[in-house]
Amino acid sequence: MPADDEALFALTTPGAPEAAPLAEPVRANAPLAVRMRPRNLAEVVGQAHLLRPGAPLRRLAEGGEAASVLLYGPPGTGKTTIARLLASVATRHFVALSALSTGVKELREVMNDARRRHDRQGRQTVLFIDEVHRFSKTQQDALLGAVEDRLVLLVAATTENPSFSVVSPLLSRLLVLQLKSLDEEEVRELLRRAVKDGRGLDGSVSLSPEAENALVRLAAGDARSALTALEASADGVTDTGATVVDLPAVERAVAETTVRYDRQGDQHYDVISAFIKSIRGSDPDAALHYLARMLVAGEDPRFIARRLVVHASEDVGLADPTALQAAVAAAQTVQLIGMPEARLALAQATVHLAMAPKSNTVIVGIDEAMADVRAGAVGEIPAHLRYGRYTGARELGNAIGYRYPHAAPDGVLEQQYPPDDLVGKDYYRPTRHGGERLLSDCLTKLRRTVRGE
């Protein structure tokens, strides 16, 4: 658990005195984001969809019916804050654990302690587990019984998509609540409160409109990031004796926003999905945006290049035969040159594919053909197409009757190529987009000649 969280949540040791979990005041030199943590539901900014009257999370925070929950959302959206507010219900005992430092043994000790507390005092234990996605399957399984029996009220927090990171048996016992990134006005409200509040900067500095706009943009919906950047900017100003945090002060304190992106998590899949769909939708501007997000976040450029190569055949195909060449060239550039120069080739291929005419006939054709094969539509290879250059092949009828296309004036002649059951089956059906318009006309003539129609 991060150091600032440790100041808020003291781990409970079985047999230790049950002090109120929030009794210890926040240190005066604690980070601004810690000092400004909401003390009650009224101070929470954002997540209105979860905290409106009657919502499950609000009922839980007000001491209503108990339900174990999984708080899923990006950093800086209030997961720890909400868990902290749940601890304020007087009838509950609060225990906080970090998945980074807790094993199965510690979990079982907490469960035994919770059972004793329930039997002797009638008090329910709220168990907060931060970064639950880092728990192993065994550790997650160890929670099942206690959650099922409501021996503990589990509040788990994760930045990862729980469908990928939480085992199904545990997930089915939890109410999954998705927290959203704060919008610009919510971040702005937090910044202004922190400037004025006595727990924060207490009016020691003022914030210029340009600086405020920059901090809102750099935060990207992350409350902790916004307050951290504000504190760094204010420290730089007060060190010089000034009292106004202006845009240059913000720029000196914060070089650039931190892109929220986990190469192993759902952000990885969400961004690459948006990237490919933007290319497929012929929006080169959106595609370049998502490409930039991946590159700035440190995504492996080879992964991006591989996706472009696949996309060139899957969504462009023969509507633009040069698309695959461009994608392969970009992939080779990544291998030969590397970053940062390879970003140019990736961008070039991205724009090329986004602006190319689109056709999915290649993937449709091969997938239909493979589906037929898997379903048993294989049939006998026509005898005249079989290999005939071995002893005894002629006696089996192999290669007899085969007509050599180059002997025909146009290089095309009537002849059966597919098995009997697939004669007349069209797998490749070109569109009228781009280069496939010419292919469509050509294919019609070819089929008529080959099939003798």
Coordinates of C-alpha atoms in Angstrom, one line a residue:
M1 CA 0.0 0.0 0.0
P2 CA 1.3 3.5 -0.8
A3 CA 2.8 5.4 2.1
D4 CA 0.0 8.0 2.2
D5 CA -2.5 5.2 2.5
E6 CA -0.7 3.7 5.4
A7 CA -1.3 6.8 7.4
L8 CA -5.0 6.4 6.8
F9 CA -5.4 2.7 7.3
A10 CA -3.5 1.0 10.2
L11 CA -3.5 -2.8 9.6
T12 CA -5.3 -4.7 12.3
T13 CA -3.4 -7.4 14.1
P14 CA -5.5 -10.1 15.7
G15 CA -5.8 -9.5 19.4
A16 CA -4.8 -5.8 19.2
P17 CA -7.0 -3.0 20.7
E18 CA -9.8 -2.0 18.4
A19 CA -9.1 1.7 18.1
A20 CA -11.3 3.8 15.8
P21 CA -9.7 3.4 12.4
L22 CA -9.9 7.1 11.6
A23 CA -9.0 8.5 14.9
E24 CA -5.5 9.4 14.0
P25 CA -5.4 12.9 12.5
V26 CA -3.7 13.5 9.1
R27 CA -0.2 14.8 9.4
A28 CA 0.4 18.4 8.7
N29 CA 3.1 17.6 6.2
A30 CA 1.1 14.9 4.5
P31 CA 0.7 15.3 0.7
L32 CA -2.0 17.7 -0.3
A33 CA -4.1 14.9 -1.8
V34 CA -4.1 13.1 1.6
R35 CA -4.9 16.3 3.5
M36 CA -7.8 17.1 1.2
R37 CA -9.5 13.6 1.3
P38 CA -13.2 14.0 1.9
R39 CA -14.3 13.6 5.5
N40 CA -17.9 12.8 4.6
L41 CA -20.1 12.0 1.6
A42 CA -21.0 15.6 1.1
E43 CA -17.4 16.4 0.3
V44 CA -17.0 13.7 -2.3
V45 CA -16.6 15.1 -5.8
G46 CA -17.7 13.0 -8.7
Q47 CA -19.2 9.5 -8.7
A48 CA -22.8 10.9 -8.4
H49 CA -24.1 7.8 -10.1
L50 CA -22.9 5.7 -7.1
L51 CA -23.6 8.1 -4.3
R52 CA -27.1 9.4 -5.1
P53 CA -29.8 8.8 -2.5
G54 CA -30.8 5.2 -2.5
A55 CA -27.8 3.9 -4.5
P56 CA -26.2 0.8 -3.0
L57 CA -22.9 2.5 -2.1
R58 CA -24.6 5.4 -0.4
R59 CA -26.7 3.0 1.7
L60 CA -23.6 1.1 2.6
A61 CA -21.8 4.3 3.6
E62 CA -24.8 5.3 5.8
G63 CA -24.9 2.0 7.6
G64 CA -27.6 0.4 5.6
E65 CA -27.8 -3.1 4.3
A66 CA -24.5 -4.8 3.9
A67 CA -23.2 -6.0 0.5
S68 CA -19.7 -6.7 -0.5
V69 CA -18.5 -4.5 -3.3
L70 CA -15.7 -4.2 -5.8
L71 CA -14.7 -0.7 -6.7
Y72 CA -13.3 -0.7 -10.2
G73 CA -12.0 2.4 -11.8
P74 CA -8.9 4.5 -12.9
P75 CA -6.5 5.9 -10.3
G76 CA -7.5 9.0 -8.5
T77 CA -11.3 8.5 -8.7
G78 CA -12.0 7.9 -5.0
K79 CA -11.8 4.2 -4.4
T80 CA -9.7 4.6 -1.2
T81 CA -11.7 7.6 -0.1
I82 CA -15.0 5.7 -0.4
A83 CA -13.6 2.8 1.5
R84 CA -12.4 5.1 4.2
L85 CA -15.9 6.6 4.5
L86 CA -17.3 3.1 5.0
A87 CA -15.1 2.8 8.1
S88 CA -16.9 5.8 9.7
V89 CA -20.0 3.7 10.4
A90 CA -19.8 3.2 14.2
T91 CA -21.0 -0.3 14.3
R92 CA -18.3 -1.6 12.0
H93 CA -14.7 -2.5 12.6
F94 CA -12.4 -1.6 9.7
V95 CA -9.4 -3.5 8.5
A96 CA -7.3 -2.5 5.5
L97 CA -4.9 -4.8 3.7
S98 CA -2.8 -4.4 0.6
A99 CA -2.6 -7.2 -2.0
L100 CA 1.1 -6.3 -2.3
S101 CA 2.0 -7.5 1.2
T102 CA -0.7 -9.9 2.3
G103 CA -0.6 -13.7 2.1
V104 CA -3.2 -16.4 2.7
K105 CA -2.0 -16.8 6.3
E106 CA -2.7 -13.1 7.1
L107 CA -6.1 -13.4 5.4
R108 CA -7.1 -16.3 7.5
E109 CA -6.0 -14.5 10.7
V110 CA -8.2 -11.6 9.7
M111 CA -11.1 -13.9 9.1
N112 CA -10.7 -15.6 12.4
D113 CA -10.5 -12.2 14.1
A114 CA -13.7 -11.1 12.3
R115 CA -15.5 -14.3 13.5
R116 CA -14.5 -13.7 17.1
R117 CA -15.6 -10.1 16.9
H118 CA -18.9 -11.0 15.4
D119 CA -19.6 -13.7 17.9
R120 CA -18.5 -11.7 21.0
Q121 CA -19.5 -8.2 20.1
G122 CA -22.0 -8.5 17.2
R123 CA -19.8 -6.2 15.1
Q124 CA -19.3 -6.6 11.4
T125 CA -15.8 -6.3 10.0
V126 CA -15.3 -4.2 6.9
L127 CA -12.3 -5.6 5.0
F128 CA -10.7 -3.2 2.5
I129 CA -8.3 -4.8 0.0
D130 CA -6.5 -2.4 -2.2
E131 CA -5.2 -3.6 -5.6
V132 CA -7.1 -6.9 -5.3
H133 CA -6.2 -7.8 -8.9
R134 CA -2.7 -8.6 -7.5
F135 CA -4.0 -11.4 -5.3
S136 CA -3.4 -14.9 -6.6
K137 CA -6.2 -17.3 -7.3
T138 CA -5.5 -19.0 -4.0
Q139 CA -5.7 -15.7 -2.1
Q140 CA -8.9 -14.7 -3.8
D141 CA -10.4 -18.2 -3.1
A142 CA -9.6 -17.7 0.6
L143 CA -12.1 -14.9 0.7
L144 CA -15.1 -16.8 -0.7
G145 CA -16.5 -18.3 2.5
A146 CA -16.3 -15.2 4.6
V147 CA -17.9 -13.1 1.8
E148 CA -20.6 -15.7 1.2
D149 CA -21.5 -15.8 4.9
R150 CA -21.2 -12.0 5.3
L151 CA -18.7 -12.6 8.0
V152 CA -16.8 -9.7 6.5
L153 CA -18.1 -6.9 4.3
L154 CA -15.5 -6.9 1.6
V155 CA -14.6 -3.7 -0.2
A156 CA -12.1 -4.5 -2.9
A157 CA -10.5 -1.9 -5.1
T158 CA -8.8 -2.4 -8.5
T159 CA -7.7 -0.4 -11.5
E160 CA -8.0 -3.5 -13.6
N161 CA -11.0 -4.8 -15.4
P162 CA -12.3 -7.4 -12.9
S163 CA -13.4 -9.7 -15.7
F164 CA -9.7 -10.2 -16.4
S165 CA -8.3 -10.0 -12.9
V166 CA -10.8 -11.4 -10.4
V167 CA -11.8 -15.1 -10.3
S168 CA -15.3 -15.8 -11.3
P169 CA -16.5 -17.3 -7.9
L170 CA -15.4 -14.2 -6.0
L171 CA -16.7 -11.8 -8.7
S172 CA -20.2 -13.4 -8.6
R173 CA -20.4 -12.6 -4.8
L174 CA -19.5 -8.9 -5.3
L175 CA -21.5 -5.9 -6.4
V176 CA -19.2 -4.5 -9.1
L177 CA -19.3 -0.7 -9.0
Q178 CA -17.4 1.2 -11.7
L179 CA -16.0 4.6 -10.8
K180 CA -15.5 7.1 -13.6
S181 CA -12.8 9.6 -14.2
L182 CA -13.7 13.1 -12.9
D183 CA -14.9 15.5 -15.6
E184 CA -13.2 18.9 -16.0
E185 CA -15.6 20.8 -13.8
E186 CA -15.2 18.3 -11.0
V187 CA -11.4 18.6 -11.1
R188 CA -11.7 22.3 -11.2
E189 CA -13.9 22.2 -8.1
L190 CA -11.2 20.1 -6.3
L191 CA -8.5 22.5 -7.2
R192 CA -10.4 25.6 -6.0
R193 CA -11.3 23.9 -2.8
A194 CA -7.7 22.9 -2.1
V195 CA -6.4 26.5 -2.7
K196 CA -8.9 27.9 -0.2
D197 CA -9.4 25.2 2.4
G198 CA -7.4 25.4 5.7
R199 CA -6.4 21.7 5.3
G200 CA -4.9 22.6 1.9
L201 CA -3.1 25.7 0.8
D202 CA -5.3 27.9 3.0
G203 CA -5.3 30.8 0.6
S204 CA -1.5 31.2 0.6
V205 CA -1.5 31.3 -3.2
S206 CA -4.0 32.1 -5.9
L207 CA -4.4 30.2 -9.2
S208 CA -4.6 32.0 -12.5
P209 CA -7.2 30.8 -15.0
E210 CA -4.5 29.7 -17.4
A211 CA -2.8 27.6 -14.7
E212 CA -6.1 26.2 -13.6
N213 CA -6.9 25.1 -17.2
A214 CA -3.5 23.5 -17.5
L215 CA -3.8 21.6 -14.3
V216 CA -7.3 20.3 -15.3
R217 CA -5.9 19.2 -18.6
L218 CA -2.9 17.5 -17.2
A219 CA -4.9 15.7 -14.5
A220 CA -6.9 13.8 -17.2
G221 CA -9.7 13.1 -14.7
D222 CA -7.4 11.9 -11.9
A223 CA -8.1 13.8 -8.6
R224 CA -4.8 12.8 -6.9
S225 CA -2.8 13.8 -10.0
A226 CA -4.5 17.2 -10.0
L227 CA -3.8 17.9 -6.4
T228 CA -0.2 16.6 -6.6
A229 CA 0.5 18.9 -9.6
L230 CA -1.1 21.8 -7.8
E231 CA 1.1 21.2 -4.7
A232 CA 4.3 21.0 -6.8
S233 CA 3.4 24.2 -8.6
A234 CA 2.5 26.1 -5.4
D235 CA 5.8 25.0 -3.8
G236 CA 7.7 26.3 -6.7
V237 CA 5.9 29.7 -6.4
T238 CA 6.3 30.1 -2.7
D239 CA 10.0 29.3 -2.8
T240 CA 10.4 32.5 -4.8
G241 CA 8.2 34.6 -2.6
A242 CA 5.4 34.9 -5.1
T243 CA 1.8 34.2 -4.4
V244 CA 0.3 33.5 -7.8
V245 CA 0.5 30.1 -9.5
D246 CA 0.6 31.0 -13.2
L247 CA 1.0 28.9 -16.3
P248 CA 4.8 29.0 -16.3
A249 CA 4.8 27.8 -12.7
V250 CA 2.7 24.8 -13.7
E251 CA 4.9 24.1 -16.8
R252 CA 8.0 24.2 -14.6
A253 CA 6.5 21.8 -12.1
V254 CA 4.9 19.3 -14.4
A255 CA 6.6 18.4 -17.7
E256 CA 3.7 16.4 -19.2
T257 CA 0.6 14.4 -18.3
T258 CA 1.0 10.8 -17.3
V259 CA -0.9 8.6 -19.8
R260 CA -3.0 6.1 -18.0
Y261 CA -2.2 2.9 -19.7
D262 CA -1.3 -0.6 -18.5
R263 CA 0.2 -2.9 -21.1
Q264 CA -1.2 -5.9 -19.2
G265 CA -4.6 -4.5 -18.3
D266 CA -7.9 -3.4 -19.9
Q267 CA -6.5 0.0 -21.0
H268 CA -4.2 -1.9 -23.3
Y269 CA -7.2 -3.6 -24.9
D270 CA -9.4 -0.6 -24.9
V271 CA -6.9 1.7 -26.7
I272 CA -5.8 -0.8 -29.3
S273 CA -9.5 -1.6 -29.9
A274 CA -10.3 2.1 -30.4
F275 CA -7.2 2.4 -32.6
I276 CA -8.3 -0.4 -35.0
K277 CA -11.9 0.7 -35.0
S278 CA -10.8 4.3 -35.9
I279 CA -8.8 3.0 -38.9
R280 CA -11.7 0.8 -39.9
G281 CA -14.0 3.8 -39.7
S282 CA -11.7 5.8 -41.9
D283 CA -10.9 8.5 -39.3
P284 CA -7.1 9.1 -39.6
D285 CA -7.2 11.8 -36.9
A286 CA -8.7 9.6 -34.2
A287 CA -6.4 6.8 -35.3
L288 CA -3.3 9.1 -34.9
H289 CA -4.6 10.1 -31.4
Y290 CA -4.8 6.5 -30.2
L291 CA -1.4 5.7 -31.8
A292 CA 0.1 8.7 -29.9
R293 CA -1.4 7.4 -26.6
M294 CA 0.1 4.0 -27.1
L295 CA 3.5 5.4 -28.1
V296 CA 3.7 8.0 -25.2
A297 CA 2.7 5.3 -22.7
G298 CA 5.5 3.1 -23.9
E299 CA 3.5 0.4 -25.8
D300 CA 5.7 -2.0 -27.7
P301 CA 5.9 -0.6 -31.2
R302 CA 6.2 -4.2 -32.6
F303 CA 2.7 -4.9 -31.2
I304 CA 1.3 -1.9 -32.9
A305 CA 3.0 -2.9 -36.2
R306 CA 1.6 -6.4 -36.0
R307 CA -1.9 -5.1 -35.5
L308 CA -1.5 -2.8 -38.6
V309 CA -0.3 -5.8 -40.7
V310 CA -3.4 -7.8 -39.6
H311 CA -5.7 -4.9 -40.2
A312 CA -4.3 -4.3 -43.7
S313 CA -5.7 -7.7 -44.8
E314 CA -8.7 -7.9 -42.5
D315 CA -10.3 -4.5 -43.2
V316 CA -8.7 -3.2 -46.4
G317 CA -7.7 -6.2 -48.3
L318 CA -7.7 -5.9 -52.1
A319 CA -9.7 -2.7 -52.1
D320 CA -6.1 -1.2 -51.8
P321 CA -3.5 -3.9 -52.5
T322 CA -0.8 -1.5 -51.4
A323 CA -2.1 -1.3 -47.8
L324 CA -0.5 -4.6 -46.8
Q325 CA 2.8 -3.4 -48.4
A326 CA 2.7 -0.2 -46.3
A327 CA 1.9 -2.1 -43.1
V328 CA 4.7 -4.7 -43.7
A329 CA 7.1 -1.9 -44.5
A330 CA 6.2 -0.1 -41.2
A331 CA 6.8 -3.4 -39.3
Q332 CA 10.2 -3.8 -40.9
T333 CA 11.1 -0.2 -40.1
V334 CA 10.3 -0.9 -36.5
Q335 CA 12.6 -3.8 -36.5
L336 CA 15.4 -2.1 -38.4
I337 CA 15.4 1.4 -36.8
G338 CA 13.4 1.3 -33.6
M339 CA 11.9 4.1 -31.7
P340 CA 11.6 7.1 -31.7
E341 CA 12.1 7.3 -35.5
A342 CA 9.9 4.3 -36.2
R343 CA 6.9 6.3 -35.0
L344 CA 7.0 8.0 -38.4
A345 CA 6.5 4.8 -40.3
L346 CA 3.8 3.7 -37.9
A347 CA 2.0 7.0 -38.4
Q348 CA 2.4 6.8 -42.2
A349 CA 0.9 3.3 -42.2
T350 CA -1.9 4.3 -39.9
V351 CA -2.9 7.2 -42.1
H352 CA -2.6 5.0 -45.2
L353 CA -4.9 2.3 -43.8
A354 CA -7.4 4.8 -42.4
M355 CA -7.8 6.6 -45.7
A356 CA -7.8 3.4 -47.8
P357 CA -11.0 2.1 -49.3
K358 CA -12.3 -0.7 -47.1
S359 CA -13.2 -4.3 -47.8
N360 CA -13.5 -7.3 -45.4
T361 CA -13.9 -9.8 -48.3
V362 CA -10.6 -11.5 -47.6
I363 CA -11.3 -12.4 -44.1
V364 CA -14.9 -13.3 -44.9
G365 CA -13.8 -15.6 -47.7
I366 CA -11.1 -17.5 -45.7
D367 CA -13.3 -17.8 -42.6
E368 CA -16.2 -19.2 -44.7
A369 CA -13.9 -21.6 -46.4
M370 CA -12.4 -22.8 -43.1
A371 CA -15.8 -23.2 -41.6
D372 CA -16.9 -25.4 -44.4
V373 CA -13.7 -27.5 -44.1
R374 CA -14.3 -27.9 -40.3
A375 CA -17.9 -28.9 -41.0
G376 CA -16.7 -31.7 -43.3
A377 CA -17.1 -30.1 -46.7
V378 CA -13.8 -31.4 -48.0
G379 CA -14.7 -33.9 -50.8
E380 CA -12.4 -35.7 -53.1
I381 CA -9.8 -33.7 -55.0
P382 CA -10.7 -34.0 -58.7
A383 CA -8.5 -36.7 -60.3
H384 CA -7.1 -34.4 -63.0
L385 CA -5.7 -32.0 -60.3
R386 CA -3.9 -34.7 -58.3
Y387 CA -0.1 -35.2 -58.4
G388 CA 0.8 -37.5 -61.3
R389 CA 4.6 -37.7 -61.3
Y390 CA 5.2 -40.9 -59.4
T391 CA 5.1 -44.6 -60.4
G392 CA 1.5 -45.9 -60.6
A393 CA -0.1 -42.4 -60.5
R394 CA -1.4 -42.7 -64.1
E395 CA -3.0 -46.1 -63.2
L396 CA -4.9 -44.3 -60.4
G397 CA -6.2 -41.7 -62.9
N398 CA -4.1 -38.9 -61.4
A399 CA -3.5 -35.9 -63.6
I400 CA -5.3 -37.5 -66.5
G401 CA -7.3 -34.9 -68.4
Y402 CA -5.7 -31.9 -66.8
R403 CA -5.8 -28.9 -69.2
Y404 CA -2.8 -26.5 -69.1
P405 CA -4.1 -22.9 -68.9
H406 CA -1.1 -21.4 -70.6
A407 CA -2.1 -23.3 -73.7
A408 CA -5.2 -21.2 -74.0
P409 CA -4.9 -17.8 -75.8
D410 CA -6.1 -15.9 -72.8
G411 CA -4.4 -18.1 -70.2
V412 CA -7.8 -19.1 -68.8
L413 CA -9.9 -22.1 -69.8
E414 CA -12.9 -24.2 -68.6
Q415 CA -11.9 -26.7 -65.9
Q416 CA -13.2 -28.0 -62.6
Y417 CA -11.0 -27.1 -59.7
P418 CA -13.0 -27.5 -56.4
P419 CA -14.4 -30.8 -55.1
D420 CA -17.7 -31.8 -56.6
D421 CA -19.7 -30.6 -53.5
L422 CA -18.2 -27.2 -53.8
V423 CA -18.6 -26.5 -57.5
G424 CA -20.2 -23.0 -57.8
K425 CA -19.4 -22.0 -54.2
D426 CA -18.2 -18.3 -54.1
Y427 CA -15.9 -17.6 -51.1
Y428 CA -14.4 -14.4 -52.4
R429 CA -17.1 -11.8 -53.2
P430 CA -15.3 -8.4 -54.0
T431 CA -17.0 -5.1 -53.2
R432 CA -17.2 -2.2 -55.5
H433 CA -14.7 -0.2 -53.2
G434 CA -11.4 1.0 -54.6
G435 CA -9.3 -1.6 -56.4
E436 CA -12.0 -4.3 -55.9
R437 CA -14.2 -2.6 -58.4
L438 CA -11.8 -3.7 -61.2
L439 CA -11.4 -7.1 -59.5
S440 CA -15.1 -7.6 -59.4
D441 CA -15.5 -7.1 -63.1
C442 CA -12.5 -9.3 -63.8
L443 CA -13.7 -12.1 -61.4
T444 CA -17.1 -12.2 -63.1
K445 CA -15.4 -13.0 -66.5
L446 CA -13.0 -15.5 -65.0
R447 CA -15.7 -17.5 -63.3
R448 CA -17.8 -17.6 -66.4
T449 CA -14.8 -19.0 -68.4
V450 CA -13.6 -21.4 -65.7
R451 CA -17.0 -22.7 -64.9
G452 CA -18.2 -22.8 -68.5
E453 CA -21.1 -20.6 -67.8

